[in-house]
Short mmCIF file of C-alpha atoms and ligand atoms in Angstrom, two decimals:
data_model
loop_
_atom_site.label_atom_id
_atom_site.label_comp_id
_atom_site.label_asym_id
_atom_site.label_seq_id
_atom_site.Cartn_x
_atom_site.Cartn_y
_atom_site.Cartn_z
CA UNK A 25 -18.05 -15.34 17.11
CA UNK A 26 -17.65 -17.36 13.98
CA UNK A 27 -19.39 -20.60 14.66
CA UNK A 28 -17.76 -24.14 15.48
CA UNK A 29 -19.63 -27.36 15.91
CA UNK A 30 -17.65 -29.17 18.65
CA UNK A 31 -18.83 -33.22 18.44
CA UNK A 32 -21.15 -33.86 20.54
CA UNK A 33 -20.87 -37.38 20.28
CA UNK A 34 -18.95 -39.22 23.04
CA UNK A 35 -14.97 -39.89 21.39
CA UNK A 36 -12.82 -42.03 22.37
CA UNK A 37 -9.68 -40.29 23.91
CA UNK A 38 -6.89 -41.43 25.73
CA UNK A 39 -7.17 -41.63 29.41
CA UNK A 40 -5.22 -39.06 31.91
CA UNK A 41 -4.67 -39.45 35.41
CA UNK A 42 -2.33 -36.56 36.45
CA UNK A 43 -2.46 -34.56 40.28
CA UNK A 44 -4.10 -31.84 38.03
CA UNK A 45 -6.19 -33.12 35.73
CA UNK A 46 -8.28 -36.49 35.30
CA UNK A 47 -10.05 -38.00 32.17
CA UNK A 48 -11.78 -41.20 32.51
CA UNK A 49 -14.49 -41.17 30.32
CA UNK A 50 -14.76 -40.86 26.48
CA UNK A 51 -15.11 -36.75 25.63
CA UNK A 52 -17.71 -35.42 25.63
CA UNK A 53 -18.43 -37.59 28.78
CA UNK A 54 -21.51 -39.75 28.30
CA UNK A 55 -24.50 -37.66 29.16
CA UNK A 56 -23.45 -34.15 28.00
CA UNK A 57 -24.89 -34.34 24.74
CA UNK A 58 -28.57 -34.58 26.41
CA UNK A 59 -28.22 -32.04 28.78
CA UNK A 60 -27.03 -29.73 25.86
CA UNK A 61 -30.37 -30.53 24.08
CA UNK A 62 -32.67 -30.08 26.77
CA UNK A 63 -30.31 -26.17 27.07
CA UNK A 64 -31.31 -25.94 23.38
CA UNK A 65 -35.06 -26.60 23.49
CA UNK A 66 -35.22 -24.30 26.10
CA UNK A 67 -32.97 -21.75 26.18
CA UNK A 68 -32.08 -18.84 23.61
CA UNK A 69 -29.47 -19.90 21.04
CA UNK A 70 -27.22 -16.72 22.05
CA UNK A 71 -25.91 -18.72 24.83
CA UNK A 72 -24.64 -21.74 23.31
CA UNK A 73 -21.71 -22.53 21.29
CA UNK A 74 -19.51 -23.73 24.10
CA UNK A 75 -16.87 -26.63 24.51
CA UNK A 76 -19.45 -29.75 25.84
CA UNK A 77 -18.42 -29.83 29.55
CA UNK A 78 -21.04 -29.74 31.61
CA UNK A 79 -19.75 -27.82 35.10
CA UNK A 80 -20.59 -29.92 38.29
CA UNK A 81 -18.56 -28.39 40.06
CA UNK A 82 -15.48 -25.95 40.12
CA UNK A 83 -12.88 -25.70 42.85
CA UNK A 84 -9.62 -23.25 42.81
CA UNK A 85 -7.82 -24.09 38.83
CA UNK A 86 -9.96 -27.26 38.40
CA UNK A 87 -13.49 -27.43 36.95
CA UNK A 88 -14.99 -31.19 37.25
CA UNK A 89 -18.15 -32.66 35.39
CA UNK A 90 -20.52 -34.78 36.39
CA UNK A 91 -18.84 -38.30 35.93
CA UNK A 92 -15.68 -36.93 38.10
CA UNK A 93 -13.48 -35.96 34.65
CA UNK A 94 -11.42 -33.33 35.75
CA UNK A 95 -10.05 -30.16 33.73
CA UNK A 96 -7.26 -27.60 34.44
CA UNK A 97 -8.98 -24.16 34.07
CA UNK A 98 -7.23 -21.30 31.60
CA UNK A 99 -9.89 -19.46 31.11
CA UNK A 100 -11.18 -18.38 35.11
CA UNK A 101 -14.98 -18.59 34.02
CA UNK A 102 -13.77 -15.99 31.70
CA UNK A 103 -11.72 -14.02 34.15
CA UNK A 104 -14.31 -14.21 36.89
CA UNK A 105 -12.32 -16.59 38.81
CA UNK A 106 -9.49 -14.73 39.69
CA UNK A 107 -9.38 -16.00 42.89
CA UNK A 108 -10.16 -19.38 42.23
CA UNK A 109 -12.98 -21.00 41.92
CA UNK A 110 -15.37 -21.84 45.19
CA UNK A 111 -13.28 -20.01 47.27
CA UNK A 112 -14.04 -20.66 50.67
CA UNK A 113 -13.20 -17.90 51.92
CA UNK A 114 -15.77 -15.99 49.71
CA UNK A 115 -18.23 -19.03 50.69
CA UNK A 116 -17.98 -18.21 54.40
CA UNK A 117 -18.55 -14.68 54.13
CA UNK A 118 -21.31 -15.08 52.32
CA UNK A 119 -22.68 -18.15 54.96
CA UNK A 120 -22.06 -15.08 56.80
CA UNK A 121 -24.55 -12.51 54.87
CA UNK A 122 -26.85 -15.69 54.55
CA UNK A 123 -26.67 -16.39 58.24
CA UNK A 124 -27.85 -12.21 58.91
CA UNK A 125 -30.26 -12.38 56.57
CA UNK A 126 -30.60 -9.10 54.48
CA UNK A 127 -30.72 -11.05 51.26
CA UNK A 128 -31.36 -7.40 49.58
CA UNK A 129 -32.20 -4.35 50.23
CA UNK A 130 -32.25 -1.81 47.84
CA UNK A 131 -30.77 1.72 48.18
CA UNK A 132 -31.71 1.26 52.34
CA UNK A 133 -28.62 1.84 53.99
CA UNK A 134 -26.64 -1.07 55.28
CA UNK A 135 -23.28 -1.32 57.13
CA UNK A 136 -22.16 -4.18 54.78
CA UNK A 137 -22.20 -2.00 51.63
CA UNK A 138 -20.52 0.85 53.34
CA UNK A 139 -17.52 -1.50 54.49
CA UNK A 140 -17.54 -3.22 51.05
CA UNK A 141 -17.07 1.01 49.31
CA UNK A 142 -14.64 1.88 51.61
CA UNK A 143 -12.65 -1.31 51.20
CA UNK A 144 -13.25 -1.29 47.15
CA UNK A 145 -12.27 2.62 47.38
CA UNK A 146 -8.99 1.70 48.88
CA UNK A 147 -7.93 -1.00 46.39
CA UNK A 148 -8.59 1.00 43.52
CA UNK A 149 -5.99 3.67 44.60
CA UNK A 150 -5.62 6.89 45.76
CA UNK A 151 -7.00 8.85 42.90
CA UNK A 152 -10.66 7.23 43.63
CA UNK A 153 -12.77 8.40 45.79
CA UNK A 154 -16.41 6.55 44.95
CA UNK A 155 -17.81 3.93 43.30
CA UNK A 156 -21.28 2.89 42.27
CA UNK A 157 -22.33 -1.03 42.07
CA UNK A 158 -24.22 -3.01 39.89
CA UNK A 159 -24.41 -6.45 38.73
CA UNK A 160 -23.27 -6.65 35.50
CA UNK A 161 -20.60 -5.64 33.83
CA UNK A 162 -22.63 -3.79 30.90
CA UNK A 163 -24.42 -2.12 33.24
CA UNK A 164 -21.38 -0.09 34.70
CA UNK A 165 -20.13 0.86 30.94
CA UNK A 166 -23.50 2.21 30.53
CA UNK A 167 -23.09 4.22 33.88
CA UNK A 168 -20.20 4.93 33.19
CA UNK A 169 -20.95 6.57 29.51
CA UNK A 170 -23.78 8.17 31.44
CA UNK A 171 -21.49 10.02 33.77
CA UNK A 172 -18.66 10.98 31.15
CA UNK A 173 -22.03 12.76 29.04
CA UNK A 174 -23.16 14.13 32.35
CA UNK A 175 -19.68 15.64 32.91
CA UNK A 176 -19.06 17.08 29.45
CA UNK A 177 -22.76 18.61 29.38
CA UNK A 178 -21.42 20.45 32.87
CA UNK A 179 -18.69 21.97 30.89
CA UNK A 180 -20.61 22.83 27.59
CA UNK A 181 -24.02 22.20 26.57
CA UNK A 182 -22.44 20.50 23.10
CA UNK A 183 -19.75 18.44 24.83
CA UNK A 184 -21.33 15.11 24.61
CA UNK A 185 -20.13 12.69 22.49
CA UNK A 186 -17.67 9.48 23.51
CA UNK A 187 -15.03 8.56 21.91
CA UNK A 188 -13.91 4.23 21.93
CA UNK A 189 -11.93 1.95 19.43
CA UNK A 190 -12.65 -0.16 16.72
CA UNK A 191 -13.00 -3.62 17.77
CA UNK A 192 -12.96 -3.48 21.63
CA UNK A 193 -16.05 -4.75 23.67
CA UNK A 194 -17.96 -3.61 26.25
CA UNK A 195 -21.15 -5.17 26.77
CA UNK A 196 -24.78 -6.11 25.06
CA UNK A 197 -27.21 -3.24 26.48
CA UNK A 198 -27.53 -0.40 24.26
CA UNK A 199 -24.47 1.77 25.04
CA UNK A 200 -22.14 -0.55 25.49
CA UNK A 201 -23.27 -2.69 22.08
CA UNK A 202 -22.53 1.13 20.36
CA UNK A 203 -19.30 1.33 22.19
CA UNK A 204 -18.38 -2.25 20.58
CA UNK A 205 -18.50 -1.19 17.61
CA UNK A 206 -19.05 -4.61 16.26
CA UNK A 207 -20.88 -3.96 13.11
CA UNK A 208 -22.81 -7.60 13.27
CA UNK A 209 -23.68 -7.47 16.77
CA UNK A 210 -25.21 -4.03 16.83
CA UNK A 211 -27.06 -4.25 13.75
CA UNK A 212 -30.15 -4.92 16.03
CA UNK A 213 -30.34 -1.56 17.14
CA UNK A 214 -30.81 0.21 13.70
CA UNK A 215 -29.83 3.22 14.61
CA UNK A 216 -26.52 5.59 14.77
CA UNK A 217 -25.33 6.73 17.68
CA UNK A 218 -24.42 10.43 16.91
CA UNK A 219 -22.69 11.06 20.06
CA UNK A 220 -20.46 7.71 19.59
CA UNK A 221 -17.40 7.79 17.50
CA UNK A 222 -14.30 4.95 16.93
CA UNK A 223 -10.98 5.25 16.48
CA UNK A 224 -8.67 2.82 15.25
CA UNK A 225 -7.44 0.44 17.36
CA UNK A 226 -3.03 0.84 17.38
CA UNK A 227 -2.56 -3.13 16.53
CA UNK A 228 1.24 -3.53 15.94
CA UNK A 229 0.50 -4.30 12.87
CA UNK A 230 -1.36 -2.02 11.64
CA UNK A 231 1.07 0.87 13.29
CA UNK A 232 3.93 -1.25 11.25
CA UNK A 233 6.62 0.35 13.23
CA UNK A 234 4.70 4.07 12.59
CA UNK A 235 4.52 6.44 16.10
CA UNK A 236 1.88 5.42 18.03
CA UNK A 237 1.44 8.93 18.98
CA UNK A 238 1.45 10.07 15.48
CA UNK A 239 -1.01 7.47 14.62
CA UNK A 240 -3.62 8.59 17.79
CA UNK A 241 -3.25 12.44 16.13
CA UNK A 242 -4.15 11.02 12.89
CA UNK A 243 -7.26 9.86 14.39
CA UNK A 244 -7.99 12.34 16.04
CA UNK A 245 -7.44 15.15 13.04
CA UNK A 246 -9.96 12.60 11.11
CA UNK A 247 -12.44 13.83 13.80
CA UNK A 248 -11.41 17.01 13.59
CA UNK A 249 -12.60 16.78 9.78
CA UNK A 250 -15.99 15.38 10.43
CA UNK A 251 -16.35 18.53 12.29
CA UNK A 252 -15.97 17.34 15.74
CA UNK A 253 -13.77 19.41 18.15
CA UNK A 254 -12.33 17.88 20.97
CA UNK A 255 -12.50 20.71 23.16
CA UNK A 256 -16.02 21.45 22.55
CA UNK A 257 -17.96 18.10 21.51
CA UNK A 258 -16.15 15.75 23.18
CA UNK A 259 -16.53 14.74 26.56
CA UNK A 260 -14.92 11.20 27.25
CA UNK A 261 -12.81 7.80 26.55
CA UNK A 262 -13.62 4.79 26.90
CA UNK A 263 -10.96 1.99 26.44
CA UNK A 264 -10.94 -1.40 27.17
CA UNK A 265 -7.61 -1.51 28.90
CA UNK A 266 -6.71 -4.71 26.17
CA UNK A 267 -7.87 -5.25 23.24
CA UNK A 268 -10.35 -7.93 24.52
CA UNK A 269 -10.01 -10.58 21.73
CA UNK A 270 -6.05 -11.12 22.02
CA UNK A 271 -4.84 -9.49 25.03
CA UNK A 272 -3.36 -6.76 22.90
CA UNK A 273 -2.24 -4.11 24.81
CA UNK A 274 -1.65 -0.10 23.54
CA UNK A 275 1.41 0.94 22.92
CA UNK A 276 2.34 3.22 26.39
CA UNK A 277 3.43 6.42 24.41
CA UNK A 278 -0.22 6.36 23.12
CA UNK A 279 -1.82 6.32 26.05
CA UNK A 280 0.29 8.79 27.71
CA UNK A 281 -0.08 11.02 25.00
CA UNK A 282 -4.06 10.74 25.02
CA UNK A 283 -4.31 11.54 28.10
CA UNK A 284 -2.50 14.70 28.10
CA UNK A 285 -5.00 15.22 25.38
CA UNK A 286 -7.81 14.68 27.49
CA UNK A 287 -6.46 17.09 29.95
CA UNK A 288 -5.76 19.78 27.75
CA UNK A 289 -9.74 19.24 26.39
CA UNK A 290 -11.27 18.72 29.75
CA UNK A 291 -12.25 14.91 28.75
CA UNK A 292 -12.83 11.76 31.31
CA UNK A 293 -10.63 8.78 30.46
CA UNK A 294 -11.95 5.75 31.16
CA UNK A 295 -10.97 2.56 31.25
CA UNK A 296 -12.72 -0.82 31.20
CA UNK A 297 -11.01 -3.25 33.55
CA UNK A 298 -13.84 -5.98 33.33
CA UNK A 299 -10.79 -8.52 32.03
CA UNK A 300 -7.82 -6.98 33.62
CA UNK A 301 -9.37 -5.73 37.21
CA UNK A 302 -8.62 -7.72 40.15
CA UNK A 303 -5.52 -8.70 39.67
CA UNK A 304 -5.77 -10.46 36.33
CA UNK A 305 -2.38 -8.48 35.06
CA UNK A 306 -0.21 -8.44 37.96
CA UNK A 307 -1.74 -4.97 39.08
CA UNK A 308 -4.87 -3.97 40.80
CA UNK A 309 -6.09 -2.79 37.76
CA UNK A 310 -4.27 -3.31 34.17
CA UNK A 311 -4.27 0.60 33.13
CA UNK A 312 -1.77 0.92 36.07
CA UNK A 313 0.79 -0.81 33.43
CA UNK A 314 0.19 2.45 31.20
CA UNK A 315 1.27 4.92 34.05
CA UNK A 316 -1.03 7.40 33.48
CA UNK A 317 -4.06 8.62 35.81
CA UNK A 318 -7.99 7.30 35.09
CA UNK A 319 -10.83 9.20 35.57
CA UNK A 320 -13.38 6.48 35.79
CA UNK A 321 -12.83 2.55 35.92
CA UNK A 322 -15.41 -0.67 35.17
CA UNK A 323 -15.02 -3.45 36.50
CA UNK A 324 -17.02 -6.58 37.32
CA UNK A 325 -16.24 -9.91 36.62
CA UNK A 326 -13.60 -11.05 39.04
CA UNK A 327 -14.87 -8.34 41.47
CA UNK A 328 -17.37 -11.03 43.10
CA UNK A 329 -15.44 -14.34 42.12
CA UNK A 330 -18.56 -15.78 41.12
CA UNK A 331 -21.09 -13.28 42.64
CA UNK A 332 -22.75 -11.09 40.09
CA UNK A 333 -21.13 -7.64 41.12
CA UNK A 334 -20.04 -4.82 39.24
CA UNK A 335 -19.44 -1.30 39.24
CA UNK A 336 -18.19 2.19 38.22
CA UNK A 337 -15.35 3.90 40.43
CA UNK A 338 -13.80 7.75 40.21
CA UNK A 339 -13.66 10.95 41.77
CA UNK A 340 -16.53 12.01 43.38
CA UNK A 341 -17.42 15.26 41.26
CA UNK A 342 -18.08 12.98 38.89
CA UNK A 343 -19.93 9.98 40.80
CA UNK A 344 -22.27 12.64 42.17
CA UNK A 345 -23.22 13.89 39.09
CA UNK A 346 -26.78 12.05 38.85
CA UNK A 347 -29.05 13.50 41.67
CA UNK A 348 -30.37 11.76 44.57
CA UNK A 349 -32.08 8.80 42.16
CA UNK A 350 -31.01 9.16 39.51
CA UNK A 351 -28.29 6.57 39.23
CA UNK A 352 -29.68 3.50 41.25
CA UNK A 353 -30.37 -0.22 40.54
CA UNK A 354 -32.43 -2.55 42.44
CA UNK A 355 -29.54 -5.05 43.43
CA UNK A 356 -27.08 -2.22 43.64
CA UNK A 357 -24.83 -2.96 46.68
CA UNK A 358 -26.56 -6.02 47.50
CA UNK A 359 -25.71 -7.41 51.06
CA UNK A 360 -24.65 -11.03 49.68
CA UNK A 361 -22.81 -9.47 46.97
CA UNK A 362 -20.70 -7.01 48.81
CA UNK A 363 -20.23 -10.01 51.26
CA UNK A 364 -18.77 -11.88 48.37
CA UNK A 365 -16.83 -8.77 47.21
CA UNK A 366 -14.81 -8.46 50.36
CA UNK A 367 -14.29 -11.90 50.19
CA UNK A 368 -12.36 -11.52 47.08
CA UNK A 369 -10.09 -8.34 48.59
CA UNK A 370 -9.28 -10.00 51.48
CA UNK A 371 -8.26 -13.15 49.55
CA UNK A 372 -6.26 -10.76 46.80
CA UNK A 373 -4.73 -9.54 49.76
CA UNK A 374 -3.87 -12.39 52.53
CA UNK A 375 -2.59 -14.35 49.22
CA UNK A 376 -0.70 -11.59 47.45
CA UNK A 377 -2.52 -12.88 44.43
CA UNK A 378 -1.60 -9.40 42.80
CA UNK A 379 2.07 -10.17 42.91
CA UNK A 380 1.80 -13.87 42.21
CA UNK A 381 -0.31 -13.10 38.70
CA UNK A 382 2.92 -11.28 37.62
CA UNK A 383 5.52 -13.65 38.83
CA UNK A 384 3.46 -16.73 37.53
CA UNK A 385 2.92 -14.25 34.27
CA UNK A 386 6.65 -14.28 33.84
CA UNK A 387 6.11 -17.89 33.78
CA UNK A 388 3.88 -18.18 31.52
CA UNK A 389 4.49 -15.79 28.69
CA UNK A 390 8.62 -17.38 28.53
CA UNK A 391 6.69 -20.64 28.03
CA UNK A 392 4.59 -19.28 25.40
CA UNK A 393 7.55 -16.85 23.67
CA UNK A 394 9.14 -20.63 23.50
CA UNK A 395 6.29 -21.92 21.38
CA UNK A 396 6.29 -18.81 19.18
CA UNK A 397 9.82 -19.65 18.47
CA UNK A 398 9.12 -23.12 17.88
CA UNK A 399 5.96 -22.69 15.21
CA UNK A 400 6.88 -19.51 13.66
CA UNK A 401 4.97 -20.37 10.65
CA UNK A 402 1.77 -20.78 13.24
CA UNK A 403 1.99 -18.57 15.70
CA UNK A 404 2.38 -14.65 14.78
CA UNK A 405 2.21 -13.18 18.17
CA UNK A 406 1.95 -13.76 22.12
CA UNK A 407 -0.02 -11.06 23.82
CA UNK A 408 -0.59 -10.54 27.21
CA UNK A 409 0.57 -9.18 30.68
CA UNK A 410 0.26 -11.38 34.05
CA UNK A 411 -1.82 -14.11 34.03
CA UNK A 412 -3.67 -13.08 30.61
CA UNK A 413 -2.42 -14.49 27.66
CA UNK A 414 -3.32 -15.20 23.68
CA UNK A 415 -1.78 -16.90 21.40
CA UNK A 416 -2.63 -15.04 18.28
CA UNK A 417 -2.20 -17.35 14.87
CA UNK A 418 -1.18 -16.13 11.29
CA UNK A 419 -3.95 -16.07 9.21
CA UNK A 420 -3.68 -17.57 5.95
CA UNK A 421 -5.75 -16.95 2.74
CA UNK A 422 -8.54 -19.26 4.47
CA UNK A 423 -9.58 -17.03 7.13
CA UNK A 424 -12.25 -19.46 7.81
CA UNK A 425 -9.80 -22.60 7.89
CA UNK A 426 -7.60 -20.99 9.94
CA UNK A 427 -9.96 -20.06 12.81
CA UNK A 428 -11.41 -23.54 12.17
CA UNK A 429 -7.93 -25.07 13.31
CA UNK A 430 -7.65 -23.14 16.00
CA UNK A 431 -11.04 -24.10 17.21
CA UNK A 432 -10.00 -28.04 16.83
CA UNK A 433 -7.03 -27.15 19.11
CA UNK A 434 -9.37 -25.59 21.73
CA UNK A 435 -11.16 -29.43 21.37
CA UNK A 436 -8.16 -31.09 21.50
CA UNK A 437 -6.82 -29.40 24.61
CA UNK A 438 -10.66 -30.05 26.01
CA UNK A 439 -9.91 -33.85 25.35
CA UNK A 440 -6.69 -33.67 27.24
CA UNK A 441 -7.98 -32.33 30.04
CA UNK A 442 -7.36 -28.65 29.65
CA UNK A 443 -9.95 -25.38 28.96
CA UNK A 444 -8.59 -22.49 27.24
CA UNK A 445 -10.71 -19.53 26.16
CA UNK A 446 -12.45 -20.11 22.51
CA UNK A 447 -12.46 -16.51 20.93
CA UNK A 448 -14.06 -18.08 17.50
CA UNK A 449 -11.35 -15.77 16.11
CA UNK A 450 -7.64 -16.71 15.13
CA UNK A 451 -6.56 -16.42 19.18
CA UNK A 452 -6.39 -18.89 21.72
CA UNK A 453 -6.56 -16.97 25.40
CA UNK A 454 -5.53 -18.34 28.45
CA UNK A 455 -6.47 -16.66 31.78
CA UNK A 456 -6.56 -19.29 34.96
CA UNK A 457 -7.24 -18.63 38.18
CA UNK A 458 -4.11 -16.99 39.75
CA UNK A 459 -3.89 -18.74 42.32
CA UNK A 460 -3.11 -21.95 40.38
CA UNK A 461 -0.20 -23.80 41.20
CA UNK A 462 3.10 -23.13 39.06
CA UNK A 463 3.08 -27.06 37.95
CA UNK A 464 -0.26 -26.83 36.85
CA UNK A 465 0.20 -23.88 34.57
CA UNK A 466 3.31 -25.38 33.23
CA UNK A 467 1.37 -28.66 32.44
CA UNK A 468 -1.58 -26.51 30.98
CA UNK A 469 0.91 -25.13 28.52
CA UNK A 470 2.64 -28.11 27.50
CA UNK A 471 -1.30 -29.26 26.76
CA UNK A 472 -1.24 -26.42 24.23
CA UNK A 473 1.96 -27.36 22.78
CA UNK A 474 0.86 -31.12 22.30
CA UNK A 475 -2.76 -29.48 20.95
CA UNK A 476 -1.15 -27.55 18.27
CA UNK A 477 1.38 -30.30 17.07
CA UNK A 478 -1.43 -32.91 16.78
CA UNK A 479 -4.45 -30.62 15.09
CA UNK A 480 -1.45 -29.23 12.24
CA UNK A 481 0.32 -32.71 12.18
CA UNK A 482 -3.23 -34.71 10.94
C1 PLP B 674 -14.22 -5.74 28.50
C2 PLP B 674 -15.64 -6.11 28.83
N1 PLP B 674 -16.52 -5.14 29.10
C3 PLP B 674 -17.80 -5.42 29.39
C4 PLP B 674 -18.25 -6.71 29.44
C5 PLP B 674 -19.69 -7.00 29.78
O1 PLP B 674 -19.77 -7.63 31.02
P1 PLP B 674 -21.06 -8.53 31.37
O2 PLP B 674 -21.02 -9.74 30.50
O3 PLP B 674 -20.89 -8.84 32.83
O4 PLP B 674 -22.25 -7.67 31.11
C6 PLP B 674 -17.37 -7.76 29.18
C7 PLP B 674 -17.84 -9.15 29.18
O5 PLP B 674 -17.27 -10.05 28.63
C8 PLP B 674 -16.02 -7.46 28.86
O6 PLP B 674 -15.13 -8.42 28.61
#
């Protein structure tokens, strides 16, 4: 993430008393500044770099600090709060767990878990049959990696190497990081992953109006070259069902046509629905937009609404790959967690949340198509489906300058009483809670608007 200092000096702003948002302080409220100090002496750098709110408290879209200023959420905790935040629902359930107290328990068997599975298993469709949890959400791309090598090494001893995309993200443990394919990030592993290859991602425009199929045989001949057979050294896909950084999407002829690849070569797809599970797109899971079938999913974030949870779902010839042992965690299926986890379905479900991301998605991407068409030298794209958005900005010869502005726009909105996602890159992304109120998310956007006319108007 390029770097941007936001001031963490007190400014005077003006004051906003809406039924959504309240600022009554100067920004950053009086305070913050030494709180982010005492996080720098004593925490590692790799964390900071955030807008200078510090969270008191969070409740549904609204995220207060500690002097009662008051801030419409677009970002969900970064899509963890699909449900809102502090849902009581999930609280109770978990007073619940709390109240029973099996705060863990390792792999022992517990009736919590199994209702949790069988209730996960459902929501995920009928072409899953198992899951395994974890925590985080790196953990269950490196499971799941594990089981698409475990799979392909059934088939042929040589079938073993992954294929993912240029620029997509799946985590910071060692897999994952290789997955990412982000050349700065992974430099700390000093090594290359032989049985890891990338494939370029099918940005609009970089396909400039080519066949996206064409483009994913390309890509795959280029393999082909290197002397790396599908058939025989391949043995899965891993795809972040969006690009991560702007919501981008693939094209649906390209997915359809990999995975008829992948059935023809006897190769797992799998998708990474850490952003776009839950809900988030105005399906269960975002790959359900492609219309195609998935071997494996990830998911994680909003899986828990706040609760560390994560896992790996498929069929179970593949989930009971690793012998008795050989694929377990500590916290896997912990009690509290799975408590929380249900919490989540049965609040995705008793609130339709599902449907209401896409209907309030409609919403929001006609807002922001309107703002494309009103700063068409700014703004070069909307991305998005359901209730994940980014507004994607033209770059100009000042790549630097440009993601600069859009970082002061991310202040500005901060100062208005508004958090949107700061990518450090030339996107803004918007993701609230979907069960925020249709006023609310029509007042966020008109934040934005105001944001963008003030930082370019100076
Ligand atoms: C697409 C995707 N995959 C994997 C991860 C890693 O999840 P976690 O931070 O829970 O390890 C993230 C986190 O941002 C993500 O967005």
């Amino acid at each position: 993430m390029a770097s941007y200092n936001f001031s963490r000096e007190p400014q005077e702003v003006k004051m906003i008393s809406t039924k959504n948002r309240e600022i009554k302080t100067k920004i950053p409220a009086p305070g913050t500044k030494e709180i982010l100090e005492k996080l720098d002496k004593f925490e590692s750098r790799s964390m900071h770099g955030q807008l200078p709110i510090i969270w008191d408290k969070a409740f549904d879209y609204n995220v207060f600090d500690h002097l009662g200023n008051k801030w419409i959420d677009f970002t969900s905790m970064i899509f963890v709060a699909n449900i809102g935040h502090g849902n009581n629902h999930v609280i109770s359930r978990v007073k619940d767990a709390l109240n029973n107290p099996i705060l863990g328990c390792y792999a022992y068997p517990n009736d919590i878990r199994a209702n949790y599975l069988e209730r996960l298993i459902k929501f995920a469709g009928p072409n899953f049959e198992k899951a395994f949890l974890l925590s985080a959400g790196t953990e269950a791309t490196e499971a799941a990696f594990k089981l698409m090598k475990m799979n392909g090494q059934r088939i042929g001893k040589k079938k073993n190497v992954v294929i993912a995309a240029s620029g997509s993200w799946h985590g910071r443990t060692l897999a994952a990081q290789m997955l990412s394919d982000n050349k700065t990030q992974k430099a700390w592993t000093n090594h290359e992953q032989k049985d890891i290859v990338h494939i370029p991602f099918p940005y609009p425009w970089v396909l400039k109006g080519k066949n996206s199929k064409d483009f994913l045989r390309e890509s795959l001949q280029s393999l082909e070259v290197k002397g790396i057979s599908l058939l025989d050294d391949i043995s899965g896909v891993m795809l972040e069902t969006f690009q991560g950084w702007g919501a981008i999407f693939y094209p649906h002829d390209y997915i359809k046509e990999l995975r008829s690849i992948c059935d023809k070569n006897e190769i797992l797809m799998c998708f990474d629905e850490m952003q776009s599970g839950f809900g988030r797109t105005g399906k269960n899971f975002g790959y359900e937009h492609y219309g195609v079938r998935a071997d494996l999913i990830c998911c994680g974030k909003g899986m828990g609404g706040g609760f560390p949870i994560s896992g790996v779902i498929g069929k179970a010839e593949v989930m009971d790959l690793p012998e008795i042992g050989n694929m377990s965690s500590t916290h896997s299926g912990n009690p509290v967690m799975c408590a929380a986890g249900l919490g989540v379905l049965d609040e995705i479900e008793n609130k339709n949340l599902v449907k209401e991301s896409e209907r309030k998605g409609q919403i929001l991407h006609c807002k922001l198509k309107e703002m494309e068409a009103q700063f068409p030298r700014l703004i070069s794209g909307i991305y998005g489906e359901g209730l994940i958005a980014s507004i994607l900005f033209h770059i100009d010869e000042d790549r630097i300058g440009t993601v600069q502005k859009v970082s002061m726009v991310t202040e500005k909105c901060m100062q208005k009483g508004l958090i949107v996602v700061h990518t450090g890159r030339e996107s803004i992304k918007i993701g609230p809670p979907l069960t925020i109120p249709d006023n609310a998310l029509i007042e966020g956007i008109e934040i934005i608007n105001e944001s963008i006319q003030e930082v370019y108007n100076d």
